[in-house]
mmCIF file of C-alpha atoms in Angstrom:
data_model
loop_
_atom_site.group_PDB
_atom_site.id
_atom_site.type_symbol
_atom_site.label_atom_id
_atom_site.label_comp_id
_atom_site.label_asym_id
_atom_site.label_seq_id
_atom_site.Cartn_x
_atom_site.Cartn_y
_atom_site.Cartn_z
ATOM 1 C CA UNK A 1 -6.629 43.109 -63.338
ATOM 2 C CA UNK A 2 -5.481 46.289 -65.284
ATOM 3 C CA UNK A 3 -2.999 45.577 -68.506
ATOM 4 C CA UNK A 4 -0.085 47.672 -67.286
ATOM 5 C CA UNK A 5 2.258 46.118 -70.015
ATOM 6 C CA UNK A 6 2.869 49.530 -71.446
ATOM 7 C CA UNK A 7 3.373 51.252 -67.906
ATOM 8 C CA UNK A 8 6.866 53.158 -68.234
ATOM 9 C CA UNK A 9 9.557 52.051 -65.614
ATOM 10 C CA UNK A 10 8.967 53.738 -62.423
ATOM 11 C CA UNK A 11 11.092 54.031 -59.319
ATOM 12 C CA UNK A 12 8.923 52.567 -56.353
ATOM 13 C CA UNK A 13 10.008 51.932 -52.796
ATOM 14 C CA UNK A 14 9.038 49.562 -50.016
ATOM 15 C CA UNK A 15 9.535 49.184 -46.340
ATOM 16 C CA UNK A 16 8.271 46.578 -44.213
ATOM 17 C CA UNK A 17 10.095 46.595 -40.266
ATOM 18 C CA UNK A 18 9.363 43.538 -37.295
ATOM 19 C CA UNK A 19 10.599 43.475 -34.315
ATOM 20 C CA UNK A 20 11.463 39.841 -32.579
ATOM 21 C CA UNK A 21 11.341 39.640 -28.953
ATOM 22 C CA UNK A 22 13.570 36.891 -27.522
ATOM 23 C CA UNK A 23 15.678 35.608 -24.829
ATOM 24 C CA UNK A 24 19.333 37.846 -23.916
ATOM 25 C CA UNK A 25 21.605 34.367 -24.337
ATOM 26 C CA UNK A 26 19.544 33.904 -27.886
ATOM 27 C CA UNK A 27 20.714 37.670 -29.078
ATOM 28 C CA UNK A 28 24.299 37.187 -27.320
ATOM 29 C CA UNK A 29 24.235 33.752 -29.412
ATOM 30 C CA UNK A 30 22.949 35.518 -32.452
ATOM 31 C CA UNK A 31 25.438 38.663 -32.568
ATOM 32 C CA UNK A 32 28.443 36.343 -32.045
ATOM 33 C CA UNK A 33 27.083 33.198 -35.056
ATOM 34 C CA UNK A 34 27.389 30.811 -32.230
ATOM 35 C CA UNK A 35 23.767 28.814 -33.297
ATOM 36 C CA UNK A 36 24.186 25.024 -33.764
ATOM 37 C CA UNK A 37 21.558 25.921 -36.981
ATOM 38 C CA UNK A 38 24.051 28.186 -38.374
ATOM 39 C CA UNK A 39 24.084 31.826 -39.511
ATOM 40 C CA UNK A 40 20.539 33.079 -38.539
ATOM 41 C CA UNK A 41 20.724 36.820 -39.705
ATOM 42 C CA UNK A 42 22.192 35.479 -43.037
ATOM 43 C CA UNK A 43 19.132 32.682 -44.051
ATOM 44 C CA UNK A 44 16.619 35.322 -42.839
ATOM 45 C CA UNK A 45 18.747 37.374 -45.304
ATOM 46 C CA UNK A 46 18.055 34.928 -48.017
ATOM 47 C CA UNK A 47 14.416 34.631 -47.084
ATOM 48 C CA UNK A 48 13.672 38.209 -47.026
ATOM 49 C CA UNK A 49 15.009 38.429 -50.611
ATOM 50 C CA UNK A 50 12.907 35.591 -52.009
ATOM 51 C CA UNK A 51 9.777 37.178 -50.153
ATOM 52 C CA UNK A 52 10.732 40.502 -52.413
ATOM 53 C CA UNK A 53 10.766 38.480 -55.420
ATOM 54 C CA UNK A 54 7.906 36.481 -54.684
ATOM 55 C CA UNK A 55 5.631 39.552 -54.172
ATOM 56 C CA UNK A 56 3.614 39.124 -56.559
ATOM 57 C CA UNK A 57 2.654 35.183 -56.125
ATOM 58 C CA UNK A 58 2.094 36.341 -52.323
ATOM 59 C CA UNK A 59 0.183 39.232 -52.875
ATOM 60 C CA UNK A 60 -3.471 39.180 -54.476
ATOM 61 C CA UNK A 61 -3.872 41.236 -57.812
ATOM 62 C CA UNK A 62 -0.166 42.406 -57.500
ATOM 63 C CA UNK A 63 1.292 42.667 -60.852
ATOM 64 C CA UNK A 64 5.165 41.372 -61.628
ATOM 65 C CA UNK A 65 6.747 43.952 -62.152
ATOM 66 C CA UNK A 66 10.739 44.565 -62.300
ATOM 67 C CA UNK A 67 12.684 44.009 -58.848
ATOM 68 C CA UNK A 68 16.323 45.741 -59.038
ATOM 69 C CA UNK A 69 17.226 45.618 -55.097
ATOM 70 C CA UNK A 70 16.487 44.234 -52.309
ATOM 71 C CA UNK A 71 17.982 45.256 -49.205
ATOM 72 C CA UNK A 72 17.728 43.956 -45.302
ATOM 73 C CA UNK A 73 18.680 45.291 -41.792
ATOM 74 C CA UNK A 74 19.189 44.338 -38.824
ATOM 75 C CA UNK A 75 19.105 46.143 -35.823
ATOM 76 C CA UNK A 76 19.118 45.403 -32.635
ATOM 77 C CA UNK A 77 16.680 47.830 -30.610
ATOM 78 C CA UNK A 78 17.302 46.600 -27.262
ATOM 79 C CA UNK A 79 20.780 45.211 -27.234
ATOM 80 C CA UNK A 80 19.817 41.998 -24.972
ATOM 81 C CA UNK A 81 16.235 41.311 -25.778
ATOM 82 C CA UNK A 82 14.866 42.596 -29.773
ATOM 83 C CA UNK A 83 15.677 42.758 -33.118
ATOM 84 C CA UNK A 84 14.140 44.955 -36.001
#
């Protein structure tokens, strides 16, 4: 790999979408936190951060670089069957 230890700071963006296909009651159940697992949206939350952080352990010949934010949506596309 390429020393990049006296790289300046630079701003860099990513975006990364899925969409999950499921059942109407599963959304309904999702939308109103009425799981017997618990909050769904909020653990995929969680994971979703730790992915960011983990980029570069996940990612061949990524280097570690600094992580400031990580931010996640969630949308729902078709209000009974997906998410993004």
């Amino acid at each position: 790999m390429v020393d990049v230890s006296d790289k300046q700071d630079t701003k860099r963006t990513a975006i990364a979408r899925g969409f999950i296909k499921m059942k109407s009651a599963t959304v309904l159940a999702i939308k109103e936190n009425q799981l017997t697992k618990g909050d769904v949206l909020g653990v995929a939350r969680i994971a979703g951060i730790m992915a960011a952080k983990s980029t570069p352990q996940l990612i061949p010949l990524c280097h570690q670089i600094k992580l400031n934010d990580a931010k996640l949506e969630f949308n729902y596309i078709n209000p009974n069957t997906r998410f993004l």
